[in-house]
Amino acid sequence: AVGARTVWTGEDGAEGSATRLKLVANSWVLAVTNAAGEALALAKGLGVDPQGFFDAIDGGPLDMGYLRAKSGMILDDRLSPAQFAVSTAAKDARLIVEAGERGGVRLDVAAASAERFERAAAQGHGDEDMAAAYYASFDENA
C-alpha cells in the first residue's frame, strides 16, 4: 500500500482513473527508492558512514520513514522476500514512462529508474526487493 487509506477515484472503472493514479503514485515510490539507493551508494563510494547521512536529515522534512525502511533493508541485506520485486519495478517504471509519453510528458527520472531496475535485475537481483536497485550503482555487486 502507498497510503493509509483507500482513495475513491470515480464510478466508472473503465475510464482508468484508478490506474492513472496508481502510475502517478508508483512514479514517486520508484523515484524515492532509487534516490535512497543512490545516496547510500554515494556514501559507500566516498567512505561516508550512512549513519552520518541519517543524522544530518534527522527530524527534518527529508527524514522519511520510507527512506529509513528501504535503507535499512539495503544496509542489513534484507532484500528477500521482496515487498515489491526489482523485476516488477522495472516493468512499472517502463509503463510510467510510456504513460507520460502518451500524455506529452517526458519523465527523465522514471526512465532512469527503469534503467537502474533493469541493471539490478541483470545483476541477479530481479526477485529481490526493489531496494536492491542500490546495486545498479556499482559495476559489480557491492
CSV table of N, CA and C in Angstrom, one decimal:
chain,number,residue,atom,x,y,z
A,1,ALA,N,0.8,-1.2,0.0
A,1,ALA,CA,0.0,0.0,0.0
A,1,ALA,C,0.9,1.3,0.0
A,2,VAL,N,0.4,2.2,-0.7
A,2,VAL,CA,1.2,3.5,-0.8
A,2,VAL,C,0.7,4.4,0.3
A,3,GLY,N,-0.6,4.4,0.6
A,3,GLY,CA,-1.1,5.3,1.6
A,3,GLY,C,-1.8,4.5,2.7
A,4,ALA,N,-2.4,5.3,3.7
A,4,ALA,CA,-3.0,4.6,4.8
A,4,ALA,C,-4.5,4.4,4.6
A,5,ARG,N,-5.0,4.8,3.5
A,5,ARG,CA,-6.5,4.7,3.2
A,5,ARG,C,-6.7,4.4,1.7
A,6,THR,N,-7.9,3.9,1.4
A,6,THR,CA,-8.3,3.7,0.1
A,6,THR,C,-8.9,5.0,-0.5
A,7,VAL,N,-8.5,5.3,-1.7
A,7,VAL,CA,-8.9,6.6,-2.4
A,7,VAL,C,-9.9,6.2,-3.5
A,8,TRP,N,-11.1,6.8,-3.4
A,8,TRP,CA,-12.1,6.6,-4.4
A,8,TRP,C,-11.8,7.5,-5.6
A,9,THR,N,-11.7,6.9,-6.8
A,9,THR,CA,-11.4,7.7,-8.0
A,9,THR,C,-12.6,8.0,-8.9
A,10,GLY,N,-13.7,7.4,-8.7
A,10,GLY,CA,-14.9,7.6,-9.5
A,10,GLY,C,-15.7,6.4,-9.7
A,11,GLU,N,-16.8,6.6,-10.3
A,11,GLU,CA,-17.8,5.5,-10.5
A,11,GLU,C,-17.4,4.6,-11.6
A,12,ASP,N,-16.8,5.1,-12.7
A,12,ASP,CA,-16.6,4.3,-13.9
A,12,ASP,C,-15.1,3.8,-13.9
A,13,GLY,N,-15.0,2.5,-13.5
A,13,GLY,CA,-13.7,1.9,-13.5
A,13,GLY,C,-13.1,1.8,-14.9
A,14,ALA,N,-13.9,1.8,-15.9
A,14,ALA,CA,-13.5,1.6,-17.3
A,14,ALA,C,-12.7,2.9,-17.8
A,15,GLU,N,-12.9,4.0,-17.1
A,15,GLU,CA,-12.2,5.2,-17.5
A,15,GLU,C,-10.7,5.2,-17.2
A,16,GLY,N,-10.4,4.3,-16.3
A,16,GLY,CA,-9.0,4.1,-15.9
A,16,GLY,C,-8.4,5.1,-14.9
A,17,SER,N,-9.2,5.8,-14.2
A,17,SER,CA,-8.7,6.8,-13.3
A,17,SER,C,-7.9,6.2,-12.2
A,18,ALA,N,-8.3,5.1,-11.7
A,18,ALA,CA,-7.5,4.4,-10.6
A,18,ALA,C,-6.1,3.9,-11.2
A,19,THR,N,-6.1,3.4,-12.4
A,19,THR,CA,-4.8,3.0,-13.0
A,19,THR,C,-3.9,4.2,-13.2
A,20,ARG,N,-4.5,5.3,-13.6
A,20,ARG,CA,-3.6,6.5,-13.8
A,20,ARG,C,-3.1,7.0,-12.5
A,21,LEU,N,-3.9,7.0,-11.4
A,21,LEU,CA,-3.5,7.5,-10.1
A,21,LEU,C,-2.4,6.5,-9.6
A,22,LYS,N,-2.5,5.2,-9.8
A,22,LYS,CA,-1.5,4.3,-9.4
A,22,LYS,C,-0.2,4.5,-10.1
A,23,LEU,N,-0.2,4.9,-11.4
A,23,LEU,CA,1.0,5.2,-12.1
A,23,LEU,C,1.7,6.4,-11.5
A,24,VAL,N,0.9,7.4,-11.2
A,24,VAL,CA,1.4,8.6,-10.5
A,24,VAL,C,2.1,8.3,-9.2
A,25,ALA,N,1.4,7.6,-8.4
A,25,ALA,CA,1.9,7.2,-7.0
A,25,ALA,C,3.1,6.3,-7.2
A,26,ASN,N,3.1,5.4,-8.1
A,26,ASN,CA,4.3,4.5,-8.3
A,26,ASN,C,5.5,5.3,-8.8
A,27,SER,N,5.2,6.3,-9.6
A,27,SER,CA,6.4,7.1,-10.1
A,27,SER,C,7.1,7.7,-8.9
A,28,TRP,N,6.4,8.1,-7.9
A,28,TRP,CA,7.0,8.7,-6.7
A,28,TRP,C,7.8,7.6,-5.9
A,29,VAL,N,7.1,6.5,-5.7
A,29,VAL,CA,7.7,5.4,-5.0
A,29,VAL,C,9.0,4.9,-5.6
A,30,LEU,N,9.0,4.7,-6.9
A,30,LEU,CA,10.2,4.3,-7.6
A,30,LEU,C,11.3,5.3,-7.6
A,31,ALA,N,11.0,6.6,-7.7
A,31,ALA,CA,12.0,7.6,-7.7
A,31,ALA,C,12.6,7.7,-6.3
A,32,VAL,N,11.8,7.6,-5.3
A,32,VAL,CA,12.3,7.7,-3.9
A,32,VAL,C,13.2,6.5,-3.6
A,33,THR,N,12.8,5.3,-4.0
A,33,THR,CA,13.5,4.1,-3.8
A,33,THR,C,14.9,4.2,-4.4
A,34,ASN,N,15.0,4.7,-5.7
A,34,ASN,CA,16.3,4.8,-6.3
A,34,ASN,C,17.1,5.9,-5.7
A,35,ALA,N,16.5,7.0,-5.3
A,35,ALA,CA,17.2,8.1,-4.6
A,35,ALA,C,17.9,7.6,-3.3
A,36,ALA,N,17.2,6.8,-2.6
A,36,ALA,CA,17.7,6.2,-1.3
A,36,ALA,C,18.9,5.3,-1.7
A,37,GLY,N,18.8,4.5,-2.7
A,37,GLY,CA,19.9,3.6,-3.0
A,37,GLY,C,21.1,4.4,-3.5
A,38,GLU,N,20.9,5.4,-4.3
A,38,GLU,CA,22.0,6.2,-4.8
A,38,GLU,C,22.7,7.0,-3.7
A,39,ALA,N,21.9,7.5,-2.7
A,39,ALA,CA,22.6,8.2,-1.6
A,39,ALA,C,23.4,7.2,-0.8
A,40,LEU,N,22.9,6.0,-0.6
A,40,LEU,CA,23.7,5.0,0.2
A,40,LEU,C,25.0,4.6,-0.6
A,41,ALA,N,24.8,4.4,-1.9
A,41,ALA,CA,25.9,4.1,-2.8
A,41,ALA,C,27.0,5.2,-2.8
A,42,LEU,N,26.5,6.4,-2.9
A,42,LEU,CA,27.5,7.5,-2.9
A,42,LEU,C,28.2,7.5,-1.5
A,43,ALA,N,27.5,7.3,-0.4
A,43,ALA,CA,28.1,7.3,0.9
A,43,ALA,C,29.2,6.2,0.9
A,44,LYS,N,28.9,5.0,0.4
A,44,LYS,CA,29.9,3.9,0.3
A,44,LYS,C,31.1,4.3,-0.5
A,45,GLY,N,30.8,4.9,-1.7
A,45,GLY,CA,31.9,5.3,-2.6
A,45,GLY,C,32.8,6.4,-2.0
A,46,LEU,N,32.3,7.2,-1.2
A,46,LEU,CA,33.0,8.3,-0.6
A,46,LEU,C,33.6,8.0,0.8
A,47,GLY,N,33.3,6.8,1.2
A,47,GLY,CA,33.7,6.4,2.6
A,47,GLY,C,33.0,7.1,3.7
A,48,VAL,N,31.8,7.4,3.5
A,48,VAL,CA,31.0,8.1,4.5
A,48,VAL,C,30.1,7.1,5.2
A,49,ASP,N,30.1,7.1,6.5
A,49,ASP,CA,29.2,6.2,7.3
A,49,ASP,C,27.7,6.6,7.0
A,50,PRO,N,26.9,5.7,6.6
A,50,PRO,CA,25.5,6.1,6.3
A,50,PRO,C,24.8,6.7,7.5
A,51,GLN,N,25.2,6.4,8.7
A,51,GLN,CA,24.6,7.0,9.9
A,51,GLN,C,24.8,8.5,9.9
A,52,GLY,N,25.9,9.0,9.4
A,52,GLY,CA,26.1,10.4,9.3
A,52,GLY,C,25.0,11.1,8.4
A,53,PHE,N,24.7,10.4,7.3
A,53,PHE,CA,23.6,10.9,6.4
A,53,PHE,C,22.3,11.0,7.2
A,54,PHE,N,22.0,9.9,7.9
A,54,PHE,CA,20.7,9.8,8.7
A,54,PHE,C,20.7,10.9,9.8
A,55,ASP,N,21.9,11.1,10.4
A,55,ASP,CA,22.0,12.1,11.5
A,55,ASP,C,21.7,13.5,10.9
A,56,ALA,N,22.2,13.7,9.7
A,56,ALA,CA,22.1,15.0,9.0
A,56,ALA,C,20.6,15.4,8.7
A,57,ILE,N,19.8,14.4,8.3
A,57,ILE,CA,18.5,14.7,8.0
A,57,ILE,C,17.5,14.4,9.1
A,58,ASP,N,18.0,13.9,10.2
A,58,ASP,CA,17.1,13.5,11.4
A,58,ASP,C,16.2,14.6,11.8
A,59,GLY,N,14.9,14.3,11.8
A,59,GLY,CA,13.8,15.2,12.2
A,59,GLY,C,13.4,16.3,11.2
A,60,GLY,N,14.1,16.4,10.1
A,60,GLY,CA,13.8,17.4,9.1
A,60,GLY,C,12.8,16.9,8.1
A,61,PRO,N,12.4,17.7,7.2
A,61,PRO,CA,11.3,17.3,6.2
A,61,PRO,C,11.8,16.2,5.3
A,62,LEU,N,13.1,16.0,5.1
A,62,LEU,CA,13.5,14.9,4.3
A,62,LEU,C,13.8,13.6,5.0
A,63,ASP,N,13.5,13.6,6.3
A,63,ASP,CA,13.7,12.4,7.1
A,63,ASP,C,12.4,11.5,7.0
A,64,MET,N,12.3,10.7,5.9
A,64,MET,CA,11.1,10.0,5.6
A,64,MET,C,11.2,8.5,6.2
A,65,GLY,N,10.1,8.1,6.7
A,65,GLY,CA,10.1,6.7,7.2
A,65,GLY,C,10.4,5.7,6.1
A,66,TYR,N,9.9,6.0,4.9
A,66,TYR,CA,10.2,5.1,3.7
A,66,TYR,C,11.6,5.0,3.4
A,67,LEU,N,12.3,6.2,3.5
A,67,LEU,CA,13.8,6.2,3.2
A,67,LEU,C,14.5,5.3,4.2
A,68,ARG,N,14.1,5.5,5.5
A,68,ARG,CA,14.8,4.7,6.5
A,68,ARG,C,14.5,3.2,6.4
A,69,ALA,N,13.2,2.8,6.0
A,69,ALA,CA,12.8,1.4,5.8
A,69,ALA,C,13.6,0.8,4.7
A,70,LYS,N,13.7,1.4,3.5
A,70,LYS,CA,14.4,0.9,2.4
A,70,LYS,C,15.9,0.9,2.6
A,71,SER,N,16.4,1.9,3.2
A,71,SER,CA,17.8,2.0,3.6
A,71,SER,C,18.2,0.8,4.5
A,72,GLY,N,17.4,0.6,5.5
A,72,GLY,CA,17.6,-0.5,6.4
A,72,GLY,C,17.7,-1.8,5.7
A,73,MET,N,16.8,-2.0,4.8
A,73,MET,CA,16.8,-3.3,4.0
A,73,MET,C,18.1,-3.5,3.3
A,74,ILE,N,18.6,-2.4,2.7
A,74,ILE,CA,19.9,-2.4,2.0
A,74,ILE,C,21.1,-2.7,2.9
A,75,LEU,N,21.1,-1.9,4.0
A,75,LEU,CA,22.3,-2.0,4.9
A,75,LEU,C,22.3,-3.3,5.7
A,76,ASP,N,21.1,-3.9,5.9
A,76,ASP,CA,21.1,-5.1,6.7
A,76,ASP,C,21.0,-6.3,5.7
A,77,ASP,N,21.0,-6.1,4.4
A,77,ASP,CA,20.9,-7.2,3.4
A,77,ASP,C,19.7,-8.0,3.7
A,78,ARG,N,18.5,-7.3,3.8
A,78,ARG,CA,17.2,-8.0,4.0
A,78,ARG,C,16.4,-7.7,2.7
A,79,LEU,N,16.8,-8.1,1.6
A,79,LEU,CA,16.1,-7.8,0.3
A,79,LEU,C,15.2,-8.9,-0.1
A,80,SER,N,15.2,-10.0,0.6
A,80,SER,CA,14.3,-11.1,0.3
A,80,SER,C,13.6,-11.5,1.6
A,81,PRO,N,12.3,-11.8,1.6
A,81,PRO,CA,11.4,-11.8,0.4
A,81,PRO,C,11.1,-10.3,0.0
A,82,ALA,N,10.9,-10.2,-1.2
A,82,ALA,CA,10.6,-8.8,-1.8
A,82,ALA,C,9.2,-8.4,-1.4
A,83,GLN,N,9.1,-7.1,-1.0
A,83,GLN,CA,7.8,-6.5,-0.8
A,83,GLN,C,7.3,-6.1,-2.2
A,84,PHE,N,8.2,-5.7,-3.1
A,84,PHE,CA,7.9,-5.3,-4.4
A,84,PHE,C,9.2,-5.5,-5.2
A,85,ALA,N,9.2,-6.5,-6.1
A,85,ALA,CA,10.4,-7.0,-6.7
A,85,ALA,C,11.0,-6.1,-7.7
A,86,VAL,N,12.3,-6.1,-7.9
A,86,VAL,CA,13.0,-5.3,-8.9
A,86,VAL,C,12.4,-5.5,-10.2
A,87,SER,N,12.2,-6.7,-10.6
A,87,SER,CA,11.6,-7.0,-12.0
A,87,SER,C,10.3,-6.4,-12.2
A,88,THR,N,9.4,-6.4,-11.2
A,88,THR,CA,8.1,-5.7,-11.2
A,88,THR,C,8.3,-4.2,-11.3
A,89,ALA,N,9.2,-3.7,-10.5
A,89,ALA,CA,9.5,-2.2,-10.5
A,89,ALA,C,10.0,-1.8,-11.9
A,90,ALA,N,10.8,-2.6,-12.5
A,90,ALA,CA,11.3,-2.3,-13.9
A,90,ALA,C,10.1,-2.2,-14.9
A,91,LYS,N,9.2,-3.2,-14.8
A,91,LYS,CA,8.1,-3.2,-15.7
A,91,LYS,C,7.2,-1.9,-15.4
A,92,ASP,N,6.9,-1.6,-14.1
A,92,ASP,CA,6.1,-0.5,-13.8
A,92,ASP,C,6.8,0.8,-14.2
A,93,ALA,N,8.1,0.9,-14.1
A,93,ALA,CA,8.8,2.1,-14.5
A,93,ALA,C,8.6,2.4,-16.0
A,94,ARG,N,8.7,1.3,-16.8
A,94,ARG,CA,8.5,1.4,-18.2
A,94,ARG,C,7.1,1.9,-18.5
A,95,LEU,N,6.1,1.3,-17.8
A,95,LEU,CA,4.7,1.7,-18.0
A,95,LEU,C,4.5,3.1,-17.7
A,96,ILE,N,5.2,3.6,-16.7
A,96,ILE,CA,5.0,5.0,-16.3
A,96,ILE,C,5.6,5.9,-17.4
A,97,VAL,N,6.8,5.6,-17.9
A,97,VAL,CA,7.4,6.3,-19.0
A,97,VAL,C,6.5,6.4,-20.2
A,98,GLU,N,6.0,5.2,-20.6
A,98,GLU,CA,5.1,5.1,-21.7
A,98,GLU,C,3.8,6.0,-21.5
A,99,ALA,N,3.2,5.9,-20.3
A,99,ALA,CA,2.1,6.8,-20.0
A,99,ALA,C,2.4,8.2,-20.1
A,100,GLY,N,3.6,8.6,-19.6
A,100,GLY,CA,4.0,10.0,-19.7
A,100,GLY,C,4.1,10.4,-21.2
A,101,GLU,N,4.7,9.6,-22.0
A,101,GLU,CA,4.8,9.9,-23.4
A,101,GLU,C,3.5,10.1,-24.1
A,102,ARG,N,2.5,9.2,-23.7
A,102,ARG,CA,1.1,9.4,-24.3
A,102,ARG,C,0.5,10.7,-23.8
A,103,GLY,N,0.9,11.1,-22.6
A,103,GLY,CA,0.3,12.4,-22.1
A,103,GLY,C,1.1,13.6,-22.5
A,104,GLY,N,2.2,13.4,-23.3
A,104,GLY,CA,3.0,14.5,-23.7
A,104,GLY,C,4.0,15.0,-22.6
A,105,VAL,N,4.4,14.1,-21.7
A,105,VAL,CA,5.2,14.4,-20.6
A,105,VAL,C,6.5,13.6,-20.7
A,106,ARG,N,7.7,14.2,-20.6
A,106,ARG,CA,8.9,13.5,-20.6
A,106,ARG,C,9.3,13.2,-19.2
A,107,LEU,N,9.5,12.0,-18.8
A,107,LEU,CA,9.8,11.6,-17.4
A,107,LEU,C,11.2,11.0,-17.3
A,108,ASP,N,12.2,11.9,-17.2
A,108,ASP,CA,13.6,11.5,-17.2
A,108,ASP,C,13.9,10.7,-16.0
A,109,VAL,N,13.4,11.1,-14.8
A,109,VAL,CA,13.7,10.3,-13.6
A,109,VAL,C,13.1,8.9,-13.7
A,110,ALA,N,11.9,8.8,-14.2
A,110,ALA,CA,11.2,7.5,-14.3
A,110,ALA,C,12.0,6.6,-15.3
A,111,ALA,N,12.5,7.2,-16.4
A,111,ALA,CA,13.3,6.5,-17.4
A,111,ALA,C,14.6,6.0,-16.7
A,112,ALA,N,15.2,6.9,-16.0
A,112,ALA,CA,16.5,6.5,-15.3
A,112,ALA,C,16.2,5.4,-14.3
A,113,SER,N,15.1,5.5,-13.6
A,113,SER,CA,14.7,4.4,-12.6
A,113,SER,C,14.5,3.1,-13.3
A,114,ALA,N,13.9,3.1,-14.5
A,114,ALA,CA,13.7,1.9,-15.3
A,114,ALA,C,15.0,1.3,-15.6
A,115,GLU,N,16.0,2.1,-16.1
A,115,GLU,CA,17.3,1.6,-16.4
A,115,GLU,C,18.0,1.0,-15.2
A,116,ARG,N,17.9,1.6,-14.0
A,116,ARG,CA,18.5,1.1,-12.8
A,116,ARG,C,17.9,-0.2,-12.4
A,117,PHE,N,16.6,-0.3,-12.4
A,117,PHE,CA,15.9,-1.6,-12.1
A,117,PHE,C,16.3,-2.7,-13.1
A,118,GLU,N,16.4,-2.4,-14.3
A,118,GLU,CA,16.8,-3.4,-15.3
A,118,GLU,C,18.3,-3.8,-15.1
A,119,ARG,N,19.1,-2.9,-14.8
A,119,ARG,CA,20.5,-3.2,-14.5
A,119,ARG,C,20.6,-4.1,-13.3
A,120,ALA,N,19.9,-3.8,-12.2
A,120,ALA,CA,19.9,-4.6,-11.0
A,120,ALA,C,19.4,-6.0,-11.3
A,121,ALA,N,18.3,-6.1,-12.1
A,121,ALA,CA,17.8,-7.4,-12.5
A,121,ALA,C,18.9,-8.2,-13.2
A,122,ALA,N,19.6,-7.5,-14.2
A,122,ALA,CA,20.6,-8.2,-14.9
A,122,ALA,C,21.8,-8.7,-14.1
A,123,GLN,N,22.0,-8.0,-12.9
A,123,GLN,CA,23.0,-8.4,-12.0
A,123,GLN,C,22.5,-9.5,-11.1
A,124,GLY,N,21.3,-10.0,-11.2
A,124,GLY,CA,20.8,-11.1,-10.5
A,124,GLY,C,19.9,-10.7,-9.3
A,125,HIS,N,19.4,-9.5,-9.3
A,125,HIS,CA,18.5,-9.0,-8.2
A,125,HIS,C,17.1,-8.9,-8.5
A,126,GLY,N,16.6,-9.5,-9.7
A,126,GLY,CA,15.3,-9.4,-10.1
A,126,GLY,C,14.2,-9.8,-9.2
A,127,ASP,N,14.4,-10.8,-8.4
A,127,ASP,CA,13.4,-11.3,-7.4
A,127,ASP,C,13.5,-10.7,-6.1
A,128,GLU,N,14.5,-9.8,-5.9
A,128,GLU,CA,14.7,-9.2,-4.6
A,128,GLU,C,13.9,-7.9,-4.5
A,129,ASP,N,13.8,-7.4,-3.3
A,129,ASP,CA,13.0,-6.1,-3.1
A,129,ASP,C,13.6,-5.0,-4.0
A,130,MET,N,12.8,-4.1,-4.5
A,130,MET,CA,13.2,-3.1,-5.4
A,130,MET,C,14.3,-2.2,-4.8
A,131,ALA,N,14.5,-2.2,-3.5
A,131,ALA,CA,15.6,-1.5,-2.9
A,131,ALA,C,16.9,-2.0,-3.4
A,132,ALA,N,16.9,-3.2,-3.9
A,132,ALA,CA,18.2,-3.8,-4.5
A,132,ALA,C,18.6,-3.1,-5.7
A,133,ALA,N,17.9,-2.1,-6.2
A,133,ALA,CA,18.3,-1.2,-7.3
A,133,ALA,C,19.6,-0.5,-6.8
A,134,TYR,N,19.8,-0.5,-5.5
A,134,TYR,CA,21.1,0.1,-5.0
A,134,TYR,C,22.3,-0.5,-5.7
A,135,TYR,N,22.3,-1.8,-6.0
A,135,TYR,CA,23.4,-2.5,-6.7
A,135,TYR,C,23.6,-2.0,-8.1
A,136,ALA,N,22.6,-1.3,-8.7
A,136,ALA,CA,22.8,-0.8,-10.0
A,136,ALA,C,23.8,0.4,-10.0
A,137,SER,N,24.2,0.9,-8.9
A,137,SER,CA,25.2,1.9,-8.7
A,137,SER,C,26.6,1.5,-8.9
A,138,PHE,N,26.8,0.2,-8.9
A,138,PHE,CA,28.1,-0.4,-9.0
A,138,PHE,C,28.2,-1.4,-10.2
A,139,ASP,N,29.4,-1.5,-10.7
A,139,ASP,CA,29.6,-2.4,-11.9
A,139,ASP,C,29.5,-3.8,-11.4
A,140,GLU,N,29.8,-4.1,-10.2
A,140,GLU,CA,29.6,-5.5,-9.6
A,140,GLU,C,28.8,-5.4,-8.3
A,141,ASN,N,28.3,-6.5,-7.9
A,141,ASN,CA,27.6,-6.5,-6.6
A,141,ASN,C,28.5,-6.0,-5.5
A,142,ALA,N,28.1,-5.0,-4.8
A,142,ALA,CA,28.9,-4.3,-3.7
A,142,ALA,C,28.9,-5.1,-2.5
